[in-house]
Coordinates of C-alpha atoms in Angstrom, one line a residue:
X153 CA -132.7 -18.0 -129.2
X154 CA -134.4 -21.5 -129.6
X155 CA -137.4 -20.2 -128.0
X156 CA -137.5 -17.3 -130.2
X157 CA -137.1 -19.5 -133.4
X158 CA -140.1 -21.6 -132.4
X159 CA -142.2 -18.3 -131.6
X160 CA -141.7 -17.1 -135.2
X161 CA -142.4 -20.6 -136.7
X162 CA -145.9 -20.5 -134.9
X163 CA -146.6 -17.0 -136.0
X164 CA -146.3 -15.3 -132.6
X165 CA -144.0 -12.5 -134.3
X166 CA -145.6 -12.4 -137.6
X167 CA -146.4 -8.8 -137.0
X168 CA -144.6 -6.2 -135.2
X169 CA -145.9 -4.8 -131.9
X170 CA -147.0 -1.4 -133.7
X171 CA -148.9 -3.4 -136.4
X172 CA -152.4 -3.3 -135.5
X173 CA -154.3 -6.7 -135.8
X174 CA -157.1 -5.2 -137.6
X175 CA -158.0 -4.7 -141.4
X176 CA -154.4 -3.6 -142.1
X177 CA -153.0 -6.8 -140.5
X178 CA -155.5 -8.8 -142.7
X179 CA -153.8 -7.5 -146.0
X180 CA -150.8 -9.3 -145.0
X181 CA -150.0 -12.9 -146.1
X182 CA -152.0 -15.6 -144.0
X183 CA -150.2 -17.0 -141.3
X184 CA -152.7 -19.8 -140.9
X185 CA -154.1 -22.4 -143.2
X186 CA -158.0 -22.2 -143.8
X187 CA -159.3 -25.8 -143.3
X188 CA -161.2 -27.0 -146.6
X189 CA -164.8 -28.0 -146.3
X190 CA -165.6 -31.6 -145.2
X191 CA -167.3 -33.8 -147.6
X192 CA -170.7 -34.7 -147.5
X193 CA -170.1 -38.1 -147.6
X194 CA -166.5 -39.5 -146.6
X195 CA -165.6 -43.1 -148.2
X196 CA -164.6 -45.5 -145.6
X197 CA -165.5 -43.3 -142.6
X198 CA -167.7 -45.8 -141.1
X199 CA -164.9 -48.4 -141.4
X200 CA -162.7 -46.3 -139.1
X201 CA -162.1 -46.9 -135.4
X202 CA -161.8 -43.1 -134.8
X203 CA -165.3 -42.5 -136.2
X204 CA -166.9 -45.0 -133.7
X205 CA -164.5 -43.9 -131.0
X206 CA -165.8 -40.2 -131.4
X207 CA -169.3 -41.3 -131.3
X208 CA -168.4 -43.2 -127.7
X209 CA -166.7 -40.0 -126.5
X210 CA -170.1 -38.2 -127.2
X211 CA -172.2 -40.8 -125.6
X212 CA -170.3 -40.7 -122.4
X213 CA -169.6 -36.8 -122.4
X214 CA -173.5 -36.2 -122.6
X215 CA -174.1 -39.0 -120.2
X216 CA -171.9 -37.4 -117.5
X217 CA -173.3 -34.0 -118.3
X218 CA -177.0 -35.0 -117.7
X219 CA -175.8 -36.9 -114.5
X220 CA -174.1 -34.1 -113.0
X221 CA -176.4 -31.3 -114.0
X222 CA -179.8 -33.0 -113.4
X223 CA -178.6 -34.2 -110.0
X224 CA -177.8 -30.5 -109.4
X225 CA -181.2 -29.3 -110.6
X226 CA -182.9 -31.9 -108.2
X227 CA -180.8 -30.7 -105.3
X228 CA -182.0 -27.3 -105.8
X229 CA -185.7 -28.5 -106.3
X230 CA -185.6 -30.3 -103.1
X231 CA -184.7 -27.3 -101.0
X232 CA -187.1 -25.4 -99.3
X233 CA -186.3 -22.1 -101.0
X234 CA -183.9 -22.0 -104.4
X235 CA -182.2 -19.2 -102.9
X236 CA -181.3 -20.6 -99.5
X237 CA -180.5 -24.0 -101.0
X238 CA -177.0 -25.8 -101.4
X239 CA -176.6 -24.2 -104.8
X240 CA -179.2 -22.2 -106.1
X241 CA -180.0 -20.8 -109.6
X242 CA -176.7 -19.7 -109.7
X243 CA -175.1 -23.0 -108.8
X244 CA -177.2 -24.6 -111.7
X245 CA -175.8 -22.3 -114.0
X246 CA -172.5 -23.1 -112.8
X247 CA -172.9 -27.0 -113.0
X248 CA -174.0 -26.6 -116.7
X249 CA -171.1 -24.3 -117.7
X250 CA -168.7 -26.1 -115.4
X251 CA -169.4 -29.5 -117.0
X252 CA -169.3 -28.2 -120.5
X253 CA -165.7 -26.7 -119.7
X254 CA -164.6 -29.9 -118.4
X255 CA -166.1 -32.2 -120.9
X256 CA -165.3 -30.2 -124.0
X257 CA -161.8 -30.1 -122.5
X258 CA -161.7 -33.9 -122.3
X259 CA -163.1 -34.8 -125.7
X260 CA -162.2 -31.9 -127.9
X261 CA -159.2 -34.0 -129.2
X262 CA -161.4 -37.2 -130.0
X263 CA -164.6 -35.9 -131.3
X264 CA -164.5 -32.1 -131.1
X265 CA -166.5 -32.1 -128.0
X266 CA -169.8 -31.0 -129.1
X267 CA -172.0 -32.6 -126.5
X268 CA -175.0 -31.0 -128.2
X269 CA -177.0 -31.6 -131.3
X270 CA -177.5 -27.9 -132.0
X271 CA -173.6 -27.4 -131.7
X272 CA -173.3 -30.4 -134.3
X273 CA -175.8 -29.1 -136.7
X274 CA -174.2 -25.6 -136.7
X275 CA -170.6 -27.3 -137.4
X276 CA -172.3 -29.4 -140.0
X277 CA -173.9 -26.4 -141.8
X278 CA -170.3 -24.7 -141.8
X279 CA -169.0 -27.9 -143.3
X280 CA -166.8 -29.0 -140.4
X281 CA -167.9 -32.4 -140.4
X282 CA -169.6 -35.1 -142.8
X283 CA -173.5 -35.9 -142.7
X284 CA -172.8 -39.4 -141.3
X285 CA -170.9 -38.3 -138.5
X286 CA -173.3 -35.4 -137.7
X287 CA -176.1 -37.8 -137.5
X288 CA -174.0 -40.4 -135.6
X289 CA -173.0 -37.7 -133.1
X290 CA -176.7 -36.7 -132.5
X291 CA -177.7 -40.2 -132.0
X292 CA -175.0 -40.8 -129.4
X293 CA -175.7 -37.5 -127.6
X294 CA -179.4 -38.2 -127.2
X295 CA -178.8 -42.0 -126.1
X296 CA -176.0 -40.5 -123.5
X297 CA -178.7 -38.1 -122.1
X298 CA -181.3 -40.5 -121.7
X299 CA -178.9 -42.9 -119.8
X300 CA -177.6 -39.9 -117.6
X301 CA -181.1 -38.7 -116.6
X302 CA -182.1 -42.4 -116.1
X303 CA -179.4 -43.0 -113.7
X304 CA -180.3 -39.8 -111.8
X305 CA -184.1 -41.3 -111.6
X306 CA -182.7 -44.7 -110.3
X307 CA -180.9 -42.9 -107.4
X308 CA -184.2 -40.9 -106.4
X309 CA -187.2 -42.1 -108.2
X310 CA -189.8 -40.5 -105.8
X311 CA -188.2 -37.2 -105.6
X312 CA -187.4 -37.2 -109.3
X313 CA -191.1 -37.5 -110.2
X314 CA -192.2 -35.2 -107.8
X315 CA -189.8 -32.4 -108.8
X316 CA -190.0 -32.3 -112.4
X317 CA -186.9 -34.6 -113.4
X318 CA -185.0 -31.5 -114.6
X319 CA -187.2 -31.4 -117.8
X320 CA -187.6 -28.3 -119.9
X321 CA -190.9 -26.5 -120.2
X322 CA -192.0 -23.0 -120.8
X323 CA -192.5 -21.2 -117.3
X324 CA -195.7 -19.7 -116.2
X325 CA -196.1 -16.1 -117.2
X326 CA -194.5 -16.6 -120.4
X327 CA -195.8 -17.6 -123.8
X328 CA -194.4 -20.3 -126.1
X329 CA -193.2 -17.4 -128.3
X330 CA -191.0 -16.1 -125.7
X331 CA -189.7 -19.6 -124.8
X332 CA -188.9 -19.9 -128.5
X333 CA -187.1 -16.8 -128.7
X334 CA -185.1 -17.3 -125.4
X335 CA -183.9 -20.7 -127.2
X336 CA -182.8 -19.2 -130.2
X337 CA -180.9 -16.4 -128.9
X338 CA -179.3 -18.7 -125.9
X339 CA -178.1 -21.2 -128.5
X340 CA -176.8 -18.4 -130.8
X341 CA -174.7 -17.1 -128.1
X342 CA -173.4 -20.6 -127.6
X343 CA -172.8 -21.8 -131.2
X344 CA -171.5 -18.4 -132.1
X345 CA -168.9 -18.6 -128.9
X346 CA -167.8 -22.2 -130.3
X347 CA -167.2 -20.9 -133.7
X348 CA -165.1 -18.0 -132.6
X349 CA -163.2 -20.0 -129.8
X350 CA -162.2 -22.7 -132.4
X351 CA -161.5 -20.4 -135.4
X352 CA -158.0 -21.1 -137.2
X353 CA -157.6 -17.6 -137.8
X354 CA -158.1 -16.5 -134.1
X355 CA -155.7 -19.2 -133.1
X356 CA -153.1 -17.9 -135.4
X357 CA -153.5 -14.1 -134.8
X358 CA -153.4 -14.8 -131.0
X359 CA -151.0 -17.5 -130.8
X360 CA -148.7 -15.5 -128.5
X361 CA -151.7 -15.5 -126.1
X362 CA -152.7 -19.4 -125.5
X363 CA -156.5 -19.8 -126.1
X364 CA -158.1 -22.5 -124.0
X365 CA -161.6 -22.9 -126.3
X366 CA -163.4 -24.8 -123.6
X367 CA -163.4 -21.8 -121.3
X368 CA -165.2 -19.4 -123.1
X369 CA -167.5 -22.2 -124.5
X370 CA -168.3 -23.2 -120.8
X371 CA -168.7 -19.6 -119.7
X372 CA -171.2 -18.9 -122.5
X373 CA -173.4 -21.8 -121.2
X374 CA -173.1 -20.5 -117.7
X375 CA -174.2 -16.9 -118.8
X376 CA -177.2 -18.2 -121.1
X377 CA -178.5 -20.2 -118.1
X378 CA -178.3 -17.2 -115.7
X379 CA -180.4 -15.3 -118.2
X380 CA -182.9 -18.0 -119.4
X381 CA -183.4 -20.3 -116.6
X382 CA -186.5 -18.5 -115.4
X383 CA -187.9 -18.6 -119.0
X384 CA -187.5 -22.2 -120.0
X385 CA -185.2 -23.7 -117.6
X386 CA -182.6 -23.2 -120.4
X387 CA -182.4 -25.8 -122.9
X388 CA -180.0 -24.8 -125.8
X389 CA -179.3 -28.6 -126.0
X390 CA -181.8 -31.1 -127.7
X391 CA -180.3 -33.9 -126.2
X392 CA -180.3 -32.3 -122.6
X393 CA -183.9 -31.6 -123.1
X394 CA -185.0 -34.8 -124.5
X395 CA -183.1 -36.9 -122.3
X396 CA -184.9 -35.5 -119.2
X397 CA -188.1 -35.5 -121.0
X398 CA -188.2 -39.0 -121.9
X399 CA -187.1 -40.2 -118.4
X400 CA -189.7 -38.0 -116.6
X401 CA -192.4 -38.6 -119.4
X402 CA -195.4 -36.4 -118.1
X403 CA -197.6 -34.8 -120.6
X404 CA -196.9 -31.2 -119.4
X405 CA -193.3 -31.4 -120.7
X406 CA -194.1 -32.5 -124.0
X407 CA -196.5 -29.6 -124.7
X408 CA -193.5 -27.5 -125.2
X409 CA -191.0 -29.8 -126.3
X410 CA -190.9 -29.0 -130.2
X411 CA -189.5 -25.6 -128.8
X412 CA -186.3 -27.2 -127.5
X413 CA -185.6 -28.7 -130.7
X414 CA -186.7 -25.9 -133.2
X415 CA -185.3 -23.2 -131.3
X416 CA -181.7 -24.6 -130.8
X417 CA -181.4 -25.6 -134.3
X418 CA -182.6 -22.1 -135.5
X419 CA -180.3 -20.6 -133.2
X420 CA -177.2 -22.7 -134.2
X421 CA -178.2 -22.3 -138.2
X422 CA -178.1 -18.4 -137.5
X423 CA -174.8 -18.6 -135.6
X424 CA -173.4 -20.7 -138.5
X425 CA -174.3 -18.3 -141.2
X426 CA -173.2 -15.3 -139.3
X427 CA -170.0 -16.4 -138.3
X428 CA -169.0 -17.9 -141.7
X429 CA -170.6 -15.3 -144.2
X430 CA -170.3 -12.1 -141.8
X431 CA -167.5 -12.6 -139.7
X432 CA -165.3 -14.7 -142.0
X433 CA -166.8 -14.0 -145.3
X434 CA -165.8 -17.4 -146.4
X435 CA -168.1 -17.6 -149.5
X436 CA -166.7 -14.4 -150.9
X437 CA -163.0 -15.2 -150.5
X438 CA -161.1 -16.1 -153.8
X439 CA -159.1 -19.3 -153.2
X440 CA -155.5 -19.1 -154.3

């Protein structure tokens, strides 16, 4: 009986089994609390240890992300044939998706587990964090990415320079417009998944089915990489693209580098607008 009472408190039995969780269910009283918008500037935030701890967590997560993923890319590049190498293109996609799953799981309770300036930007537009925190996260993410790529180069400098350093660029046969479009849509998929997986409403409605948010987020990264590695090498993360480009530092990667900032930020902005205004209709809700 104690378990049953606890389930009721958590909202698991808010609706009967025959009650559809659609528009009819939405007319019922809320079984979740809509979090208010974060202030643009939060007084005293810079003086709190949680603020700096979150930035350190973002730095370390992005460092580890670049270290594992760029090493994986280098392993595939060194193979005679990407299809017969140790992991292949599918393995690269799994490395990126798997690391995001692990790192979001590890850091979500500390910083939110962004590990991507585009994700931070999208969440900032949705007023999920303050402006100083968003800027601080982006700086820490970029620094972590530079350090992660730098450690890989330290392990294998000759191969690193010869094999492109894992840096992103638009592949031959594709235009800059193709690359920009791939980055916009790919980042839209990622950030939309982030919003949906962490939505307070979804957590309440599906509270009887535990939702592990890092899993769909990592899987989204995996799928986007499968689709767009042949086009741009898959950026969808300005920190990842910048870290590899800065350490590799060859002119050809800088020619298209703007795509890996503009595309992800546009995709993240569109995902934030779509989720907040269309899916949740938050601007149109009357506050009780």
